[in-house]
Tab-separated table of C-alpha atoms and ligand atoms in Angstrom:
chain	number	residue	atom	x	y	z
A	9	MET	CA	-27.351	13.541	8.244
A	10	ALA	CA	-25.858	10.082	8.451
A	11	PRO	CA	-23.252	9.458	5.724
A	12	ILE	CA	-23.660	6.985	2.881
A	13	LEU	CA	-21.104	4.309	3.671
A	14	TYR	CA	-19.777	1.854	1.114
A	15	VAL	CA	-17.749	-1.100	2.355
A	16	VAL	CA	-15.461	-2.368	-0.399
A	17	LEU	CA	-14.385	-6.017	-0.225
A	18	PRO	CA	-11.900	-7.420	-2.753
A	19	CYS	CA	-12.565	-11.122	-3.376
A	20	TYR	CA	-10.359	-13.626	-5.117
A	21	ASN	CA	-11.515	-17.238	-4.988
A	22	GLU	CA	-13.444	-16.626	-1.787
A	23	GLU	CA	-16.447	-18.943	-2.379
A	24	GLU	CA	-15.918	-20.698	0.948
A	25	ILE	CA	-16.135	-17.591	3.064
A	26	LEU	CA	-18.391	-15.181	1.181
A	27	HIS	CA	-21.693	-16.255	2.759
A	28	MET	CA	-20.200	-16.071	6.238
A	29	SER	CA	-18.694	-12.628	5.628
A	30	ALA	CA	-21.886	-11.285	4.046
A	31	GLU	CA	-23.936	-12.486	7.007
A	32	LYS	CA	-21.644	-10.791	9.532
A	33	LEU	CA	-21.552	-7.583	7.524
A	34	LEU	CA	-25.324	-7.472	7.059
A	35	GLU	CA	-25.716	-7.789	10.816
A	36	LYS	CA	-23.254	-4.977	11.319
A	37	TYR	CA	-25.043	-2.938	8.656
A	38	ASP	CA	-28.377	-3.314	10.458
A	39	ARG	CA	-26.854	-2.241	13.751
A	40	LEU	CA	-25.161	0.806	12.237
A	41	LEU	CA	-28.387	1.762	10.482
A	42	LYS	CA	-30.451	1.393	13.650
A	43	GLU	CA	-27.982	3.504	15.597
A	44	GLY	CA	-28.319	6.174	12.913
A	45	LYS	CA	-24.628	6.005	12.030
A	46	ILE	CA	-25.115	5.324	8.327
A	47	SER	CA	-27.686	6.227	5.698
A	48	PRO	CA	-30.031	3.555	4.270
A	49	GLU	CA	-28.391	4.149	0.905
A	50	SER	CA	-25.187	2.565	2.214
A	51	ARG	CA	-23.952	-0.578	0.476
A	52	LEU	CA	-21.631	-3.542	0.903
A	53	MET	CA	-19.674	-3.702	-2.339
A	54	PHE	CA	-18.014	-7.009	-3.238
A	55	VAL	CA	-15.374	-6.742	-5.943
A	56	ASN	CA	-14.669	-9.983	-7.774
A	57	ASP	CA	-11.028	-9.975	-8.812
A	58	GLY	CA	-11.288	-12.469	-11.669
A	59	SER	CA	-11.922	-15.465	-9.410
A	60	ARG	CA	-11.835	-18.918	-10.941
A	61	ASP	CA	-14.385	-20.371	-8.534
A	62	LYS	CA	-18.028	-19.490	-7.828
A	63	THR	CA	-17.259	-16.147	-6.178
A	64	TRP	CA	-19.059	-13.991	-8.755
A	65	GLN	CA	-22.051	-16.328	-8.836
A	66	ILE	CA	-22.344	-16.032	-5.043
A	67	ILE	CA	-22.008	-12.234	-5.191
A	68	THR	CA	-24.792	-12.124	-7.799
A	69	GLU	CA	-27.032	-14.276	-5.598
A	70	LEU	CA	-26.307	-12.099	-2.571
A	71	PHE	CA	-27.073	-9.015	-4.655
A	72	GLN	CA	-30.435	-10.450	-5.668
A	73	ALA	CA	-31.307	-11.421	-2.109
A	74	HIS	CA	-30.263	-8.229	-0.296
A	75	LYS	CA	-30.706	-4.638	-1.331
A	76	GLU	CA	-27.705	-3.690	0.839
A	77	ILE	CA	-25.306	-5.641	-1.354
A	78	SER	CA	-23.762	-4.605	-4.645
A	79	GLY	CA	-21.021	-6.107	-6.787
A	80	VAL	CA	-18.259	-5.221	-9.211
A	81	ASN	CA	-16.780	-7.821	-11.540
A	82	LEU	CA	-13.268	-7.341	-12.907
A	83	SER	CA	-12.562	-8.843	-16.322
A	84	ARG	CA	-9.642	-10.856	-14.952
A	85	ASN	CA	-7.440	-11.242	-11.899
A	86	ARG	CA	-5.559	-7.985	-11.396
A	87	GLY	CA	-4.449	-8.428	-7.796
A	88	HIS	CA	-5.650	-7.171	-4.455
A	89	GLN	CA	-4.543	-3.536	-4.893
A	90	HIS	CA	-6.313	-3.116	-8.207
A	91	ALA	CA	-9.438	-4.794	-6.865
A	92	VAL	CA	-9.535	-2.336	-3.935
A	93	HIS	CA	-8.898	0.575	-6.300
A	94	ALA	CA	-11.693	-0.542	-8.646
A	95	GLY	CA	-14.038	-0.737	-5.669
A	96	LEU	CA	-13.059	2.703	-4.368
A	97	MET	CA	-13.461	4.338	-7.773
A	98	THR	CA	-16.859	2.746	-8.345
A	99	ALA	CA	-18.074	3.480	-4.827
A	100	LYS	CA	-17.039	7.153	-4.854
A	101	GLU	CA	-19.789	7.924	-7.357
A	102	LYS	CA	-22.434	7.219	-4.720
A	103	ALA	CA	-20.736	7.164	-1.344
A	104	ASP	CA	-19.798	9.872	1.144
A	105	VAL	CA	-17.317	7.580	2.787
A	106	VAL	CA	-15.777	4.220	1.880
A	107	ILE	CA	-14.153	1.566	4.037
A	108	SER	CA	-12.009	-1.102	2.389
A	109	ILE	CA	-11.575	-4.418	4.175
A	110	ASP	CA	-10.501	-7.951	3.185
A	111	ALA	CA	-13.325	-10.277	2.239
A	112	ASP	CA	-12.222	-12.887	4.785
A	113	LEU	CA	-12.976	-10.356	7.561
A	114	GLN	CA	-9.771	-11.258	9.386
A	115	GLN	CA	-9.793	-7.609	10.327
A	116	ASP	CA	-12.265	-6.814	13.065
A	117	ILE	CA	-15.399	-5.140	11.681
A	118	GLU	CA	-16.171	-3.637	15.086
A	119	ALA	CA	-13.513	-1.019	14.300
A	120	ILE	CA	-15.913	0.417	11.700
A	121	ASP	CA	-17.793	2.305	14.443
A	122	LEU	CA	-14.623	3.993	15.590
A	123	MET	CA	-13.620	4.800	12.017
A	124	LEU	CA	-16.988	6.470	11.435
A	125	GLU	CA	-16.599	8.408	14.666
A	126	LYS	CA	-13.241	9.739	13.477
A	127	TYR	CA	-14.794	10.577	10.120
A	128	ASN	CA	-17.515	12.558	11.897
A	129	GLU	CA	-14.795	14.369	13.826
A	130	GLY	CA	-13.455	15.592	10.486
A	131	CYS	CA	-10.912	12.983	9.407
A	132	ASP	CA	-10.691	12.226	5.690
A	133	ILE	CA	-8.597	9.114	6.115
A	134	VAL	CA	-8.647	6.659	9.007
A	135	TYR	CA	-6.076	3.861	8.977
A	136	GLY	CA	-6.849	0.536	10.620
A	137	ILE	CA	-3.801	-0.749	12.457
A	138	ARG	CA	-3.550	-4.296	13.726
A	139	ASN	CA	-2.796	-4.721	17.386
A	140	ASP	CA	-0.299	-7.539	17.257
A	141	ARG	CA	0.694	-10.444	15.111
A	142	GLY	CA	-0.329	-13.126	17.565
A	143	THR	CA	-2.372	-15.103	15.051
A	144	ASP	CA	0.282	-15.114	12.343
A	145	GLY	CA	2.710	-17.923	11.736
A	146	PHE	CA	6.452	-17.435	12.204
A	147	VAL	CA	7.174	-16.994	8.487
A	148	LYS	CA	4.417	-14.382	8.028
A	149	LYS	CA	5.620	-12.482	11.097
A	150	VAL	CA	9.240	-12.378	9.952
A	151	THR	CA	8.393	-11.502	6.341
A	152	ALA	CA	6.023	-8.752	7.444
A	153	LEU	CA	8.613	-7.269	9.785
A	154	GLY	CA	11.272	-7.508	7.088
A	155	PHE	CA	8.890	-5.801	4.679
A	156	TYR	CA	8.405	-2.735	6.894
A	157	LYS	CA	12.110	-2.526	7.702
A	158	LEU	CA	13.051	-2.703	4.016
A	159	MET	CA	10.451	-0.075	3.114
A	160	GLN	CA	11.871	2.217	5.777
A	161	ILE	CA	15.460	1.775	4.568
A	162	MET	CA	14.376	2.364	0.995
A	163	GLY	CA	12.668	5.609	1.935
A	164	CYS	CA	9.096	4.532	1.204
A	165	GLU	CA	6.749	5.937	3.801
A	166	VAL	CA	4.235	3.299	4.876
A	167	ILE	CA	2.193	3.023	8.036
A	168	LYS	CA	3.349	0.068	10.087
A	169	ASN	CA	0.899	-2.801	10.554
A	170	HIS	CA	-1.679	-1.157	8.337
A	171	ALA	CA	-2.993	-3.352	5.547
A	172	ASP	CA	-5.603	-1.682	3.380
A	173	TYR	CA	-8.287	-1.690	6.085
A	174	ARG	CA	-9.071	1.987	6.000
A	175	LEU	CA	-11.724	4.613	5.732
A	176	MET	CA	-11.542	7.260	3.049
A	177	SER	CA	-13.851	10.187	2.492
A	178	LYS	CA	-15.209	10.992	-0.935
A	179	ARG	CA	-12.739	13.818	-1.447
A	180	ALA	CA	-9.796	11.670	-0.373
A	181	ILE	CA	-10.813	9.116	-3.012
A	182	GLU	CA	-11.228	11.913	-5.566
A	183	SER	CA	-7.648	12.905	-4.776
A	184	LEU	CA	-6.498	9.300	-5.077
A	185	SER	CA	-8.147	9.094	-8.488
A	186	GLN	CA	-5.735	11.779	-9.731
A	187	TYR	CA	-2.807	9.372	-9.377
A	188	ASN	CA	-2.637	7.629	-12.735
A	189	GLU	CA	0.178	5.216	-12.030
A	190	VAL	CA	-0.297	1.654	-13.172
A	191	ASN	CA	1.828	0.024	-10.464
A	192	LEU	CA	-0.560	0.490	-7.609
A	193	PHE	CA	0.712	0.490	-4.061
A	194	LEU	CA	-2.124	1.962	-2.048
A	195	ARG	CA	-0.349	1.768	1.299
A	196	GLY	CA	2.224	4.188	-0.019
A	197	LEU	CA	-0.117	6.298	-2.134
A	198	VAL	CA	-2.799	7.060	0.433
A	199	PRO	CA	-0.429	8.699	2.949
A	200	GLU	CA	0.846	10.833	0.020
A	201	ILE	CA	-2.576	12.420	-0.320
A	202	GLY	CA	-2.499	14.156	3.045
A	203	TYR	CA	-5.656	15.605	4.690
A	204	LYS	CA	-6.543	15.113	8.304
A	205	SER	CA	-6.044	11.475	9.205
A	206	ASP	CA	-6.073	9.268	12.260
A	207	VAL	CA	-5.659	5.627	13.212
A	208	VAL	CA	-7.800	3.041	14.977
A	209	TYR	CA	-6.499	-0.223	16.387
A	210	PHE	CA	-8.104	-3.606	15.831
A	211	ASP	CA	-7.431	-7.290	16.482
A	212	VAL	CA	-6.707	-9.796	13.754
A	213	ARG	CA	-8.392	-13.181	13.612
A	214	ASP	CA	-7.484	-16.405	11.895
A	215	ARG	CA	-9.049	-17.039	8.537
A	216	GLU	CA	-12.255	-19.002	9.134
A	217	ALA	CA	-12.401	-20.662	5.726
A	218	GLY	CA	-10.361	-20.807	2.554
A	219	VAL	CA	-6.642	-20.156	2.316
A	220	SER	CA	-4.484	-17.054	2.079
A	221	LYS	CA	-4.298	-15.726	-1.479
A	222	TYR	CA	-1.004	-14.011	-0.769
A	223	THR	CA	1.615	-16.508	-1.775
A	224	MET	CA	5.280	-15.844	-0.998
A	225	LYS	CA	5.767	-14.918	-4.666
A	226	LYS	CA	2.949	-12.353	-4.497
A	227	MET	CA	4.343	-10.913	-1.246
A	228	ILE	CA	7.845	-10.452	-2.675
A	229	GLY	CA	6.338	-8.914	-5.810
A	230	PHE	CA	4.319	-6.590	-3.596
A	231	ALA	CA	7.401	-5.412	-1.688
A	232	VAL	CA	9.395	-4.869	-4.891
A	233	ASP	CA	6.428	-2.984	-6.360
A	234	GLY	CA	6.217	-0.822	-3.271
A	235	ILE	CA	9.880	0.116	-3.352
A	236	THR	CA	10.181	0.664	-7.093
A	237	SER	CA	6.936	2.645	-7.284
A	238	PHE	CA	7.900	5.053	-4.561
A	239	SER	CA	11.567	5.314	-4.119
A	240	ILE	CA	14.511	6.280	-6.275
A	241	LYS	CA	16.781	5.427	-3.380
A	242	PRO	CA	18.183	2.279	-5.056
A	243	LEU	CA	19.455	4.579	-7.840
A	244	GLN	CA	20.914	7.039	-5.361
A	245	MET	CA	22.661	4.191	-3.576
A	246	ILE	CA	24.882	3.751	-6.651
A	247	THR	CA	26.403	7.203	-6.047
A	248	PHE	CA	26.950	6.316	-2.410
A	249	VAL	CA	28.779	3.102	-3.340
A	250	GLY	CA	30.829	5.123	-5.854
A	251	VAL	CA	31.924	7.545	-3.156
A	252	VAL	CA	32.886	4.684	-0.834
A	253	VAL	CA	34.976	3.118	-3.603
A	254	LEU	CA	36.561	6.525	-4.269
A	255	LEU	CA	37.608	6.725	-0.609
A	256	ILE	CA	39.069	3.232	-0.849
A	257	SER	CA	40.982	4.247	-3.968
A	258	ILE	CA	42.427	7.275	-2.159
A	259	PHE	CA	43.479	5.013	0.698
A	260	MET	CA	45.068	2.604	-1.786
A	261	LEU	CA	46.910	5.494	-3.423
A	262	CYS	CA	48.308	6.694	-0.096
A	263	SER	CA	49.391	3.206	0.935
A	264	THR	CA	51.094	2.486	-2.405
A	265	ILE	CA	52.908	5.845	-2.312
A	266	TYR	CA	54.053	4.950	1.204
A	267	ASP	CA	55.193	1.514	-0.004
A	268	PHE	CA	56.910	3.120	-3.000
A	269	PHE	CA	59.018	5.420	-0.822
A	270	ARG	CA	59.885	2.592	1.513
A	271	GLY	CA	61.016	0.665	-1.533
A	272	ASN	CA	58.530	-2.198	-0.999
A	273	ALA	CA	56.508	-1.696	-4.122
A	274	VAL	CA	56.587	-4.219	-6.955
A	275	ALA	CA	57.101	-2.478	-10.286
A	276	GLY	CA	53.811	-1.806	-12.103
A	277	TRP	CA	51.587	-2.958	-9.257
A	278	PRO	CA	50.755	0.453	-7.663
A	279	THR	CA	49.667	2.076	-10.909
A	280	THR	CA	47.547	-0.942	-11.912
A	281	VAL	CA	45.736	-1.295	-8.587
A	282	CYS	CA	45.171	2.416	-8.056
A	283	SER	CA	43.812	2.828	-11.588
A	284	ILE	CA	41.393	-0.060	-11.141
A	285	TRP	CA	39.920	1.357	-7.928
A	286	PHE	CA	39.892	4.925	-9.134
A	287	LEU	CA	38.279	4.105	-12.482
A	288	GLY	CA	35.745	1.880	-10.720
A	289	SER	CA	34.679	4.754	-8.498
A	290	VAL	CA	34.505	7.177	-11.429
A	291	GLN	CA	32.246	4.751	-13.295
A	292	LEU	CA	29.986	4.155	-10.304
A	293	ILE	CA	29.613	7.865	-9.597
A	294	SER	CA	28.860	8.492	-13.277
A	295	ILE	CA	26.161	5.812	-13.267
A	296	GLY	CA	24.835	7.386	-10.060
A	297	ILE	CA	24.588	10.794	-11.735
A	298	ILE	CA	22.735	9.275	-14.683
A	299	GLY	CA	20.578	7.482	-12.111
A	300	GLU	CA	19.643	10.813	-10.522
A	301	TYR	CA	18.326	12.048	-13.854
A	302	ILE	CA	16.556	8.786	-14.619
A	303	GLY	CA	15.003	8.966	-11.160
A	304	LYS	CA	13.733	12.468	-11.894
A	305	MET	CA	12.374	11.339	-15.259
A	306	TYR	CA	10.727	8.359	-13.621
A	307	MET	CA	8.985	10.579	-11.099
A	308	GLU	CA	7.914	12.978	-13.858
A	309	THR	CA	6.437	10.173	-15.966
A	310	LYS	CA	4.162	9.284	-13.081
A	311	ALA	CA	2.611	12.748	-13.459
A	312	ARG	CA	1.364	12.699	-9.901
A	313	PRO	CA	-0.818	15.570	-8.775
A	314	ARG	CA	1.354	18.322	-7.289
A	315	TYR	CA	-0.975	19.030	-4.377
A	316	HIS	CA	-4.495	18.724	-3.059
A	317	ILE	CA	-6.237	21.749	-1.643
A	318	GLU	CA	-7.888	21.056	1.668
A	319	SER	CA	-9.635	24.386	2.173
A	320	VAL	CA	-9.584	27.960	0.895
A	321	LEU	CA	-10.388	31.160	2.759
A	322	TRP	CA	-11.875	33.612	0.354
A	323	LYS	CA	-13.414	37.081	0.638
A	324	GLU	CA	-15.192	38.785	-2.249
B	3	UDP	N1	-7.285	-10.742	-3.033
B	3	UDP	C1	-7.658	-10.217	-4.276
B	3	UDP	N2	-6.888	-10.513	-5.367
B	3	UDP	C2	-5.756	-11.279	-5.291
B	3	UDP	C3	-5.368	-11.778	-4.011
B	3	UDP	C4	-6.148	-11.476	-2.911
B	3	UDP	O1	-8.661	-9.522	-4.387
B	3	UDP	O2	-5.120	-11.505	-6.310
B	3	UDP	C5	-8.119	-10.434	-1.850
B	3	UDP	C6	-8.580	-11.646	-1.068
B	3	UDP	O3	-9.767	-12.186	-1.613
B	3	UDP	C7	-8.787	-11.052	0.304
B	3	UDP	C8	-7.732	-9.967	0.384
B	3	UDP	O4	-7.338	-9.703	-0.961
B	3	UDP	O5	-10.058	-10.454	0.434
B	3	UDP	C9	-6.552	-10.360	1.237
B	3	UDP	O6	-6.062	-11.612	0.838
B	3	UDP	P1	-5.730	-12.774	1.852
B	3	UDP	O7	-6.723	-12.833	2.953
B	3	UDP	O8	-5.572	-14.024	1.063
B	3	UDP	O9	-4.316	-12.298	2.374
B	3	UDP	P2	-3.721	-12.424	3.868
B	3	UDP	O10	-4.802	-11.987	4.809
B	3	UDP	O11	-3.368	-13.850	4.038
B	3	UDP	O12	-2.544	-11.516	3.858
B	4	MG	MG1	-6.734	-12.588	4.901
């Protein structure tokens, strides 16, 4: 039986592009239906993320005109990640499988076929990965690269060049729903879930209408959110700095003792300098130790699920 597919599209002030995107998706929907790849109960689900323009009005009109379209309206702007999450959680009630994609369809919808194929082969999560960054401007390219590098250094596992264009099975979304954290960073959370997953590659296009809703401020906020939601490495770095300072203080001690015996030392100077460095390192290491505990507490407060069971072999 063909699966019920829901395509979730977060929309924030997208009045200029909604009609165009809906048209393309409806075409795609018809083709997938004809080829028997999806069930007729499948839907295109537009999530209005508190837009200030006519986005919700357009979604309502599209809903009235096409039975394939449904809509979710958030009470206010909560940001891309929350809009996707709201869509996934609403869609999981009815869908077998959900694909999230940006409403501007910069990501190639032809990859949907391949994602469904992988799903049929038994994958619970299929990540869409962009082929290159040819269409991006210099600033976007550099910031994106910097973002992945920083995430890597900070110990947050994200899939490179993957941006929330992904397929998730019903049970993968059920598992995602068990993460109650308020600071949502789906790109980090979804790989945490596990299950069999795969990737498909797609090309990125320029935006056909409207402007990017990701301002520099939002992008920096996103990166900070990603790091602070996933990693306690910044806290652990304090201990590392403390140890480095401790080594410096030992070096200082040796060199002042050497100077002292050679008779070069100024009275009072060695004790003052050595104490400053040594005390500094003691303080940093102490803060680091407290940081370790705070990090543990922080992780505990998230109350993440400990595991997800993929399958059980059972004999009566
Ligand atoms: N978006 C959203 N809420 C926001 C910002 C963006 O739902 O607060 C949606 C937006 O409508 C689009 C997707 O997130 O469907 C990606 O945004 P955009 O295309 O502006 O980002 P870019 O492709 O430039 O990174
Ligand atoms: Mg876009």
